[in-house]
Protein backbone atom coordinates (compact mmCIF):
# COMPACT_ATOMS: atom_id res chain seq x y z
CA MET A 1 -22.17 2.54 6.28
CA ALA A 2 -21.45 -0.87 4.84
CA GLY A 3 -19.60 -2.47 1.98
CA CYS A 4 -18.48 -0.07 -0.75
CA GLY A 5 -21.36 2.33 -0.36
CA GLY A 6 -20.46 5.95 0.18
CA ALA A 7 -16.98 5.81 -1.34
CA ALA A 8 -17.46 9.09 -3.19
CA ARG A 9 -18.79 10.78 -0.04
CA VAL A 10 -15.79 9.60 1.94
CA ALA A 11 -13.42 10.93 -0.72
CA ALA A 12 -15.09 14.33 -0.56
CA ARG A 13 -14.97 14.47 3.27
CA VAL A 14 -11.29 13.55 3.59
CA GLY A 15 -10.01 15.62 0.68
CA GLN A 16 -9.42 18.85 2.54
CA GLY A 17 -7.63 17.28 5.53
CA ALA A 18 -5.49 14.99 3.39
CA ARG A 19 -4.22 17.79 1.16
CA ALA A 20 -1.91 19.01 3.93
CA ALA A 21 -0.31 15.57 4.23
CA GLY A 22 -0.05 15.28 0.46
CA LYS A 23 1.99 18.52 0.40
CA GLY A 24 4.50 17.10 2.85
CA ARG A 25 3.20 18.83 5.99
CA PRO A 26 2.91 16.33 8.86
CA LEU A 27 -0.50 16.04 10.47
CA GLY A 28 -0.89 16.89 14.14
CA PRO A 29 -2.95 14.65 16.48
CA GLU A 30 -6.16 16.67 16.16
CA ALA A 31 -5.94 16.92 12.37
CA ALA A 32 -5.13 13.21 12.09
CA LEU A 33 -8.06 12.30 14.33
CA GLY A 34 -10.41 14.42 12.25
CA LEU A 35 -9.14 12.82 9.07
CA LEU A 36 -9.58 9.29 10.45
CA GLU A 37 -13.06 10.07 11.75
CA ALA A 38 -14.08 11.43 8.35
CA SER A 39 -12.64 8.41 6.53
CA VAL A 40 -14.78 5.70 8.14
CA VAL A 41 -16.11 3.49 5.32
CA HIS A 42 -17.71 0.67 7.31
CA ARG A 43 -19.14 0.33 10.82
CA GLU A 44 -21.03 -2.77 11.87
CA GLY A 45 -21.03 -4.60 15.20
CA ALA A 46 -17.47 -5.03 16.44
CA LEU A 47 -15.95 -4.02 13.10
CA LEU A 48 -14.82 -0.60 11.97
CA ALA A 49 -13.02 0.15 8.70
CA LEU A 50 -11.44 3.43 7.69
CA SER A 51 -8.96 4.71 5.14
CA LYS A 52 -5.65 5.89 6.55
CA PRO A 53 -3.50 8.57 4.91
CA THR A 54 -0.04 7.98 3.50
CA ASP A 55 2.87 8.02 5.97
CA LEU A 56 0.79 7.37 9.08
CA PRO A 57 2.43 4.33 10.74
CA VAL A 58 0.31 1.70 12.47
CA LEU A 59 2.69 1.39 15.44
CA GLY A 60 5.39 4.02 15.03
CA HIS A 61 8.43 4.83 17.12
CA PRO A 62 8.25 6.13 20.72
CA GLY A 63 6.83 9.62 20.72
CA GLU A 64 5.76 9.37 17.07
CA LEU A 65 2.20 9.96 15.92
CA SER A 66 0.71 6.59 14.95
CA LEU A 67 -2.63 4.96 14.28
CA THR A 68 -2.39 2.80 17.41
CA ALA A 69 -1.71 5.84 19.59
CA LEU A 70 -4.79 7.56 18.15
CA LEU A 71 -7.19 4.63 18.64
CA PRO A 72 -8.33 5.46 22.22
CA ALA A 73 -9.24 9.02 21.22
CA LEU A 74 -10.87 7.80 18.00
CA ARG A 75 -12.97 5.31 19.98
CA ARG A 76 -14.22 8.13 22.24
CA ARG A 77 -15.02 10.37 19.28
CA LEU A 78 -17.05 7.62 17.63
CA GLY A 79 -18.78 6.66 20.88
CA LEU A 80 -17.65 3.03 20.77
CA PRO A 81 -17.99 1.03 24.02
CA ALA A 82 -14.88 -1.16 23.71
CA GLU A 83 -11.21 -0.66 22.85
CA LEU A 84 -10.20 -1.03 19.22
CA HIS A 85 -7.28 -3.03 17.84
CA VAL A 86 -5.91 -3.46 14.34
CA VAL A 87 -6.91 -6.53 12.31
CA LYS A 88 -5.33 -5.54 9.00
CA ALA A 89 -3.64 -2.38 7.75
CA PRO A 90 -1.30 -1.24 4.98
CA ALA A 91 2.29 -0.25 5.73
CA ARG A 92 3.33 3.23 6.84
CA GLU A 93 4.14 4.46 3.32
CA CYS A 94 0.84 3.20 1.87
CA SER A 95 -2.64 4.65 2.09
CA GLY A 96 -5.85 2.71 2.29
CA LEU A 97 -8.09 0.40 4.24
CA VAL A 98 -7.52 -0.27 7.91
CA LEU A 99 -9.73 -2.93 9.47
CA LEU A 100 -10.31 -2.49 13.21
CA SER A 101 -12.12 -4.68 15.71
CA ALA A 102 -13.45 -4.29 19.25
CA CYS A 103 -13.68 -8.07 19.78
CA HIS A 104 -10.69 -10.43 19.86
CA ARG A 105 -12.83 -13.40 18.84
CA VAL A 106 -14.00 -11.56 15.71
CA THR A 107 -10.39 -10.65 14.98
CA GLU A 108 -9.27 -14.29 15.18
CA GLN A 109 -12.14 -15.37 12.91
CA LEU A 110 -11.20 -12.76 10.31
CA GLN A 111 -7.52 -13.64 10.39
CA ARG A 112 -8.39 -17.32 9.91
CA SER A 113 -10.66 -16.41 7.00
CA PHE A 114 -7.85 -14.42 5.31
CA THR A 115 -5.45 -17.35 5.72
CA ALA A 116 -8.02 -19.85 4.42
CA ALA A 117 -8.80 -17.65 1.40
CA ARG A 118 -5.13 -17.42 0.43
CA ARG A 119 -4.74 -21.19 0.77
CA ARG A 120 -7.70 -21.62 -1.60
CA GLY A 121 -5.86 -19.49 -4.14
CA GLN A 122 -7.98 -16.39 -3.54
CA PHE A 123 -6.72 -12.84 -3.15
CA PRO A 124 -8.60 -11.02 -0.35
CA ALA A 125 -6.64 -7.74 -0.66
CA THR A 126 -6.51 -5.52 -3.74
CA TYR A 127 -4.16 -2.55 -4.12
CA SER A 128 -3.99 0.18 -6.74
CA ALA A 129 -0.60 1.56 -7.81
CA VAL A 130 0.67 4.21 -10.18
CA THR A 131 3.96 3.11 -11.72
CA VAL A 132 6.76 4.71 -13.69
CA ARG A 133 6.83 2.77 -16.97
CA VAL A 134 4.32 0.23 -18.25
CA PRO A 135 4.79 -3.53 -17.81
CA ALA A 136 5.54 -5.53 -20.96
CA GLU A 137 2.60 -7.85 -20.31
CA ALA A 138 -0.87 -6.57 -19.46
CA GLU A 139 -1.26 -9.10 -16.63
CA GLY A 140 0.76 -11.73 -14.88
CA GLU A 141 2.26 -12.97 -11.64
CA ILE A 142 5.48 -12.13 -9.84
CA ARG A 143 6.92 -15.06 -7.89
CA VAL A 144 10.19 -14.59 -6.02
CA GLY A 145 11.83 -15.23 -2.68
CA LEU A 146 12.34 -12.22 -0.41
CA CYS A 147 14.61 -11.71 2.56
CA TRP A 148 16.10 -8.99 4.73
CA GLN A 149 19.69 -7.99 4.00
CA GLN A 150 21.87 -5.68 6.07
CA LYS A 151 23.49 -2.83 4.10
CA GLY A 152 25.64 -0.79 6.45
CA ASP A 153 23.33 0.56 9.15
CA THR A 154 20.20 -0.19 7.13
CA ALA A 155 18.23 -3.41 6.64
CA VAL A 156 16.70 -3.68 3.17
CA VAL A 157 14.38 -6.20 1.51
CA VAL A 158 15.99 -7.95 -1.47
CA ALA A 159 14.85 -10.59 -3.94
CA VAL A 160 16.21 -14.14 -3.95
CA PRO A 161 15.18 -15.50 -7.38
CA SER A 162 15.97 -19.18 -6.66
CA PRO A 163 15.89 -19.73 -2.90
CA GLY A 164 17.16 -23.07 -1.62
CA HIS A 165 14.96 -25.46 0.30
CA CYS A 166 17.04 -24.98 3.46
CA SER A 167 16.73 -21.20 3.43
CA LEU A 168 12.97 -21.51 2.95
CA SER A 169 12.55 -24.11 5.70
CA ARG A 170 14.65 -22.01 8.10
CA ARG A 171 12.47 -19.02 7.10
CA GLU A 172 15.51 -17.01 6.12
CA VAL A 173 13.74 -16.46 2.79
CA LYS A 174 10.01 -16.32 2.12
CA SER A 175 8.45 -17.35 -1.17
CA THR A 176 6.14 -14.53 -2.30
CA LEU A 177 3.51 -14.06 -5.00
CA THR A 178 1.68 -11.03 -6.39
CA ARG A 179 -0.82 -11.01 -9.23
CA TYR A 180 -1.00 -7.80 -11.31
CA ARG A 181 -3.26 -6.39 -14.02
CA LEU A 182 -2.86 -3.28 -16.15
CA LEU A 183 -5.84 -0.92 -15.79
CA GLY A 184 -4.54 1.95 -17.90
CA ALA A 185 -1.43 3.52 -19.41
CA ALA A 186 -0.53 7.07 -20.42
CA GLY A 187 2.62 9.09 -20.83
CA GLY A 188 4.89 6.19 -19.98
CA CYS A 189 3.14 5.54 -16.64
CA ALA A 190 0.59 2.92 -15.66
CA LEU A 191 -2.24 2.25 -13.25
CA LEU A 192 -1.95 -1.30 -11.95
CA GLN A 193 -4.16 -3.52 -9.86
CA LEU A 194 -2.09 -5.61 -7.44
CA GLN A 195 -3.28 -8.63 -5.47
CA PRO A 196 -0.71 -10.13 -3.07
CA ARG A 197 -1.23 -13.73 -2.06
CA THR A 198 1.56 -13.56 0.53
CA ALA A 199 2.58 -10.91 3.04
CA PHE A 200 6.15 -9.65 3.41
CA PRO A 201 7.34 -6.12 4.28
CA GLN A 202 7.64 -3.98 1.14
CA GLN A 203 6.61 -6.95 -1.01
CA LEU A 204 4.64 -4.90 -3.52
CA GLN A 205 7.34 -2.25 -3.94
CA VAL A 206 10.02 -4.92 -4.54
CA HIS A 207 7.80 -6.83 -6.95
CA LEU A 208 7.10 -3.68 -8.96
CA ALA A 209 10.83 -2.93 -9.13
CA LEU A 210 11.42 -6.48 -10.41
CA LEU A 211 8.76 -5.78 -13.04
CA MET A 212 10.93 -2.71 -13.87
CA CYS A 213 7.91 -0.52 -13.19
CA PRO A 214 8.61 1.01 -9.76
CA ALA A 215 5.76 2.67 -7.92
CA LEU A 216 5.59 6.43 -8.18
CA GLY A 217 6.93 7.84 -4.91
CA ASP A 218 8.94 4.71 -4.03
CA HIS A 219 12.09 6.16 -2.49
CA LYS A 220 13.44 2.77 -1.34
CA HIS A 221 13.44 0.46 -4.34
CA ALA A 222 13.04 2.62 -7.46
CA SER A 223 16.83 3.17 -7.58
CA ARG A 224 17.23 -0.53 -8.48
CA VAL A 225 15.79 0.19 -11.93
CA GLY A 226 18.29 1.86 -14.24
CA THR A 227 18.01 3.02 -17.85
CA VAL A 228 20.40 2.66 -20.80
CA LEU A 229 19.40 4.29 -24.11
CA GLY A 230 15.84 4.47 -22.85
CA GLU A 231 15.63 0.77 -21.96
CA PRO A 232 15.18 -0.22 -18.30
CA PHE A 233 17.41 -2.75 -16.58
CA LEU A 234 17.62 -4.12 -13.05
CA LEU A 235 20.66 -3.41 -10.91
CA PRO A 236 21.84 -6.29 -8.70
CA PRO A 237 21.18 -5.77 -4.97
CA GLN A 238 24.88 -5.37 -4.11
CA GLU A 239 25.18 -2.45 -6.57
CA THR A 240 22.02 -0.68 -5.49
CA THR A 241 22.55 2.66 -3.86
CA THR A 242 21.09 3.37 -0.45
CA PRO A 243 17.43 4.47 -0.43
CA ARG A 244 17.06 7.96 -1.89
CA THR A 245 14.49 10.25 -3.40
CA GLN A 246 13.10 8.77 -6.61
CA VAL A 247 14.52 10.42 -9.74
CA LEU A 248 11.93 11.27 -12.41
CA ASP A 249 12.64 12.60 -15.88
CA ALA A 250 11.94 16.25 -16.68
CA GLU A 251 8.91 15.49 -18.88
CA LEU A 252 7.17 13.51 -16.15
CA MET A 253 8.01 16.16 -13.54
CA SER A 254 6.44 18.75 -15.81
CA ARG A 255 3.28 16.70 -16.36
CA LEU A 256 2.93 16.23 -12.60
CA GLN A 257 3.57 19.96 -12.03
CA LEU A 258 6.38 19.22 -9.58
CA SER A 259 9.29 21.35 -8.50
CA PRO A 260 12.78 19.74 -8.65
CA HIS A 261 12.89 19.22 -4.89
CA HIS A 262 9.35 17.89 -4.42
CA ARG A 263 9.22 14.46 -2.73
CA LEU A 264 6.18 12.52 -3.89
CA PRO A 265 4.27 10.25 -1.48
CA LEU A 266 4.05 6.59 -2.41
CA HIS A 267 1.25 5.89 -4.87
CA LEU A 268 0.25 2.52 -3.44
CA HIS A 269 -3.26 2.25 -2.00
CA LEU A 270 -5.05 -0.67 -0.31
CA GLN A 271 -8.38 -0.24 -2.04
CA GLN A 272 -10.36 -3.39 -1.31
CA LEU A 273 -10.67 -6.15 1.27
CA VAL A 274 -12.93 -9.15 0.77
CA LEU A 275 -14.46 -10.30 4.08
CA PRO A 276 -16.61 -13.42 4.52
CA HIS A 277 -19.89 -11.49 4.23
CA THR A 278 -19.02 -8.16 2.61
CA VAL A 279 -16.52 -6.31 0.43
CA LEU A 280 -14.91 -3.18 1.84
CA CYS A 281 -13.35 -0.50 -0.32
CA ALA A 282 -11.85 2.94 0.07
CA PRO A 283 -11.26 5.60 -2.60
CA PRO A 284 -7.67 6.65 -3.26
CA PRO A 285 -6.43 9.77 -1.44
CA PRO A 286 -6.39 13.21 -3.11
CA HIS A 287 -2.71 13.12 -4.15
CA PHE A 288 -3.31 9.77 -5.91
CA LEU A 289 -6.40 11.06 -7.74
CA ARG A 290 -4.58 14.25 -8.74
CA THR A 291 -1.77 12.20 -10.28
CA LEU A 292 -4.27 10.11 -12.24
CA ARG A 293 -5.89 13.27 -13.58
CA LEU A 294 -2.61 14.93 -14.55
CA LEU A 295 -1.36 11.79 -16.31
CA GLY A 296 -4.66 11.03 -18.01
CA LEU A 297 -5.04 7.66 -16.27
CA PRO A 298 -8.45 6.21 -15.34
CA SER A 299 -9.72 6.05 -11.78
CA PRO A 300 -9.43 2.57 -10.19
CA PRO A 301 -12.71 0.71 -10.60
CA LEU A 302 -14.81 0.12 -7.50
CA PRO A 303 -16.98 -2.99 -7.18
CA PRO A 304 -20.76 -2.47 -7.31
CA HIS A 305 -22.53 -1.50 -4.07
């Protein structure tokens, strides 16, 4: 398989296994391996690309099921001669493309190509997101400094709208940029295309909160967006409550056919990666597609084969 060919077939193969994860039941090692094996979207030479489910960490804590821990068994299942390592992958909470390599030289070449593309003003990674509320502008850019801030026992990512030169040079704050485009809107929700030009933990979730359109299933940053008389406003970081389950209004809960205690997975999916000689893409997971259907939103467009 190469490029974006077979995306529909991959979606059909992984649907059954991913439904358990989408209902909040954690996958065991065998089920996770089967899901990863079924979700391979590209295999060529030293490169392997697959689509990981939501909430599967790349590294994970000791004793926790993770992608890295599963790689030796996955290599044996696929009959690959060399060990695999991660080139690029979305965060734990996200679903989507994971790029793996069996050759460190190929890995270094790819990482250099990603860096060079960003310096040229290109956007090699494209995400799809379902958001609560619709942005005021149909497309635009979010530029803001981000940093880690300690809140009690928890470290959180916060925005620094006007970072000083010293904080940037000391790398206490990183200047970040995401380009977004509205793909569809219905029922007060939106489907957005997101293209980050920088990489910072939770960058896309924070940027969407700053846009006052938090991602559906964002239980870390959605609480920063409040509402007064139906109008959204942004709470300052010092007044933000600790991360908690995202609160949705009764009408949206009804449209999504959710019970009051249902905890939605994050609707943020790494859909496309542009490599030097091909474009890789992965269809959104079943829970994402179900949400699009229930809300009446379009499916994210895939590039031509």
